[in-house]
Coordinates of C-alpha atoms in Angstrom, one line a residue:
M1 CA 7.7 -14.2 -9.2
L2 CA 7.6 -11.1 -11.5
G3 CA 3.8 -11.2 -11.3
F4 CA 4.2 -9.6 -7.8
Y5 CA 5.4 -6.4 -9.5
Y6 CA 2.6 -6.2 -12.1
F7 CA -0.3 -7.2 -9.8
D8 CA -1.9 -3.7 -10.1
Y9 CA -3.3 -4.6 -13.5
E10 CA -5.0 -7.7 -12.1
L11 CA -6.2 -5.7 -9.1
R12 CA -7.7 -2.9 -11.2
Y13 CA -9.2 -4.8 -14.1
D14 CA -10.0 -8.3 -12.6
L15 CA -10.1 -8.5 -8.8
V16 CA -11.8 -5.3 -7.8
P17 CA -14.4 -5.6 -10.6
F18 CA -15.1 -9.2 -9.6
I19 CA -15.5 -8.4 -5.9
E20 CA -17.8 -5.4 -6.6
S21 CA -19.9 -7.3 -9.2
T22 CA -20.2 -10.4 -7.0
Y23 CA -20.7 -9.0 -3.5
N24 CA -22.9 -6.4 -2.0
T25 CA -20.5 -3.4 -1.8
Y26 CA -20.8 0.3 -1.5
A27 CA -18.1 0.8 -4.1
N28 CA -18.8 0.4 -7.8
I29 CA -15.8 0.4 -10.1
E30 CA -18.0 0.6 -13.2
D31 CA -19.0 4.2 -12.3
T32 CA -16.1 6.3 -13.4
S33 CA -17.5 9.8 -12.7
A34 CA -15.4 12.0 -10.6
K35 CA -18.0 12.0 -7.8
A36 CA -18.1 8.2 -7.9
I37 CA -14.4 7.7 -7.9
D38 CA -14.1 9.9 -4.8
F39 CA -16.9 8.0 -3.1
N40 CA -15.6 4.5 -4.1
R41 CA -12.1 5.0 -2.9
K42 CA -13.3 5.9 0.6
H43 CA -15.1 2.5 0.7
R44 CA -12.0 0.5 -0.2
A45 CA -8.9 -0.4 1.9
I46 CA -5.8 -2.5 1.1
A47 CA -3.0 -3.9 3.2
G48 CA -0.4 -6.5 2.9
L49 CA 2.4 -8.3 4.9
S50 CA 5.9 -8.8 3.7
M51 CA 5.7 -9.1 -0.1
G52 CA 2.1 -7.9 0.1
G53 CA 3.3 -4.8 2.1
M54 CA 5.8 -4.1 -0.6
Q55 CA 3.0 -4.4 -3.2
A56 CA 0.7 -2.1 -1.2
L57 CA 3.5 0.6 -1.3
N58 CA 4.9 0.1 -4.7
L59 CA 1.7 -0.5 -6.6
I60 CA -0.9 1.5 -4.7
L61 CA 1.2 4.5 -3.7
G62 CA 3.4 4.4 -6.8
G63 CA 6.9 3.0 -6.5
F64 CA 9.2 1.1 -8.8
R65 CA 8.5 -2.2 -10.4
C66 CA 11.2 -4.9 -10.3
D67 CA 12.4 -7.3 -12.9
S68 CA 15.2 -9.9 -13.3
V69 CA 18.7 -8.6 -13.7
V70 CA 18.9 -11.1 -16.6
Y71 CA 16.7 -8.6 -18.5
T72 CA 17.7 -5.3 -16.9
G73 CA 21.4 -5.9 -17.3
T74 CA 22.0 -4.2 -14.0
E75 CA 23.3 -5.3 -10.5
T76 CA 20.8 -6.3 -7.8
R77 CA 20.9 -4.4 -4.5
W78 CA 19.1 -7.2 -2.6
K79 CA 21.1 -10.3 -3.7
N80 CA 17.8 -11.8 -5.0
G81 CA 18.4 -11.4 -8.8
L82 CA 16.0 -8.4 -9.0
D83 CA 16.4 -4.7 -9.7
T84 CA 14.1 -1.8 -10.2
T85 CA 12.8 -1.0 -13.6
V86 CA 9.8 1.3 -14.4
H87 CA 7.8 3.5 -12.1
A88 CA 4.3 2.2 -11.3
P89 CA 1.6 4.8 -11.8
G90 CA -0.1 4.3 -8.4
M91 CA -3.7 3.5 -7.6
E92 CA -4.7 6.3 -5.3
D93 CA -7.9 6.7 -7.4
L94 CA -9.0 3.2 -6.1
F95 CA -7.9 3.2 -2.4
A96 CA -7.9 5.8 0.3
Y97 CA -6.6 3.6 3.1
V98 CA -3.3 1.6 2.8
G99 CA -1.4 -0.6 5.2
A100 CA 2.0 -2.2 5.0
F101 CA 3.2 -4.7 7.6
S102 CA 6.9 -5.6 7.6
N103 CA 7.2 -4.6 3.9
A104 CA 9.7 -6.5 1.9
P105 CA 13.2 -5.1 0.9
T106 CA 12.1 -4.5 -2.7
S107 CA 9.9 -1.7 -1.4
S108 CA 10.6 1.7 -3.0
D109 CA 12.2 4.4 -1.0
G110 CA 10.1 6.9 1.0
K111 CA 11.0 9.9 -1.1
T112 CA 9.8 8.1 -4.3
L113 CA 6.6 7.0 -2.7
G114 CA 5.9 10.4 -1.1
T115 CA 6.6 12.2 -4.3
T116 CA 4.1 10.0 -6.2
I117 CA 1.5 10.6 -3.5
S118 CA 2.1 14.4 -3.7
S119 CA 1.6 14.4 -7.5
S120 CA -1.6 12.4 -7.3
S121 CA -5.0 14.1 -7.7
H122 CA -6.2 12.1 -4.7
R123 CA -5.1 12.1 -1.1
I124 CA -4.2 9.1 1.0
D125 CA -6.5 9.3 4.0
L126 CA -4.6 6.7 6.0
L127 CA -1.2 5.1 5.7
Y128 CA -0.3 2.6 8.4
M129 CA 3.2 1.0 8.4
T130 CA 4.6 -1.3 11.0
C131 CA 7.5 -3.6 11.6
G132 CA 9.3 -5.5 14.4
D133 CA 12.6 -4.0 15.5
A134 CA 14.1 -7.5 15.5
D135 CA 12.9 -8.3 12.0
E136 CA 16.1 -9.3 10.2
V137 CA 14.2 -9.4 6.8
A138 CA 12.4 -6.1 6.7
I139 CA 13.4 -3.5 9.3
E140 CA 16.6 -2.1 7.7
R141 CA 16.1 -3.0 4.1
G142 CA 12.4 -2.5 3.7
Y143 CA 10.6 -0.6 6.4
K144 CA 13.3 2.1 7.2
I145 CA 14.0 2.8 3.6
A146 CA 10.3 3.1 2.7
T147 CA 9.5 5.4 5.7
T148 CA 12.5 7.7 5.3
E149 CA 11.3 11.1 3.9
L150 CA 7.9 9.7 2.9
S151 CA 5.7 12.0 4.9
Q152 CA 7.8 15.1 4.0
A153 CA 7.7 14.3 0.3
A154 CA 3.9 13.5 0.4
G155 CA 3.1 16.8 2.0
D156 CA -0.6 17.5 2.5
K157 CA -1.7 14.7 0.2
L158 CA -1.0 12.3 3.1
L159 CA -3.4 12.7 6.0
D160 CA -3.2 10.2 8.8
Y161 CA 0.2 8.5 8.9
Y162 CA 1.5 5.9 11.3
E163 CA 4.9 4.4 11.7
V164 CA 4.7 1.7 14.4
I165 CA 7.8 -0.3 15.6
I166 CA 7.0 -3.4 17.6
K167 CA 9.6 -4.0 20.3
D168 CA 11.3 -7.4 19.9
G169 CA 9.0 -8.1 16.9
L170 CA 10.1 -10.5 14.2
H171 CA 9.0 -11.2 10.6
D172 CA 5.9 -13.1 11.8
F173 CA 2.2 -13.1 12.6
N174 CA 2.6 -11.5 16.0
V175 CA 3.6 -8.3 14.3
W176 CA 1.2 -8.7 11.3
N177 CA -1.9 -9.5 13.4
N178 CA -1.2 -6.5 15.5
G179 CA -0.8 -4.4 12.3
A180 CA -4.0 -5.8 10.7
Y181 CA -6.0 -5.2 13.9
N182 CA -4.9 -1.6 14.3
F183 CA -5.1 -0.8 10.6
V184 CA -8.7 -2.0 10.3
R185 CA -9.7 -0.2 13.4
L186 CA -8.2 3.1 12.3
A187 CA -9.6 2.8 8.7
F188 CA -13.1 1.9 9.9
E189 CA -13.1 4.7 12.4
K190 CA -11.9 7.3 9.9
Q191 CA -14.4 6.2 7.3
R192 CA -17.2 6.3 9.9
R193 CA -16.3 9.9 10.9
E194 CA -16.1 11.0 7.3
T195 CA -19.5 9.5 6.3
K196 CA -21.1 10.5 9.6
G197 CA -22.5 7.1 10.1
R198 CA -21.9 3.4 9.7
A199 CA -18.5 2.4 8.1
S200 CA -18.5 -0.1 5.3
F201 CA -15.9 -0.7 2.7
N202 CA -14.0 -3.4 0.8
L203 CA -10.9 -4.6 2.6
L204 CA -8.3 -6.4 0.5
F205 CA -5.5 -8.3 2.2

């Protein structure tokens, strides 16, 4: 379970390099020049649902990792045996487009996420967050906590920002499919405008 909260290492050092060395992509993680980093991040997008949405926020934008209260010696807020520990550095240097659909309750609060975005040397070009208003898992303990004060704290480092509430939506694929469809559409359109041509980037779900 704790691997969820340290997945950024696998993403940066294993998964993204594997994808970009195996498939024909515009992005190339091996080129670490400042110009290449700026180019590459605009050709990558990442999004997740539920626990994956939490990971997209905590690990990509830069929130808190979680660990077992057995090791932290603290109380859990979520009644799941976990509590926050150290702050994740964020991965804004890899991704310009981020989506979180019905993000899980262990998502960091909006002020923490926004503050990390504002201190990054890279902007988030698109952040798309959605949840169903009848989602008993995520709406109160995940989505609302993560969106509160996020845009204010991020300032001008957060460009296009969407908070989408689905009426009568539950913690299910009706909400998630809608989120995935709109996130991909917005990310591709934004990337197409910025490159003045055809949009193409790595999309990780």
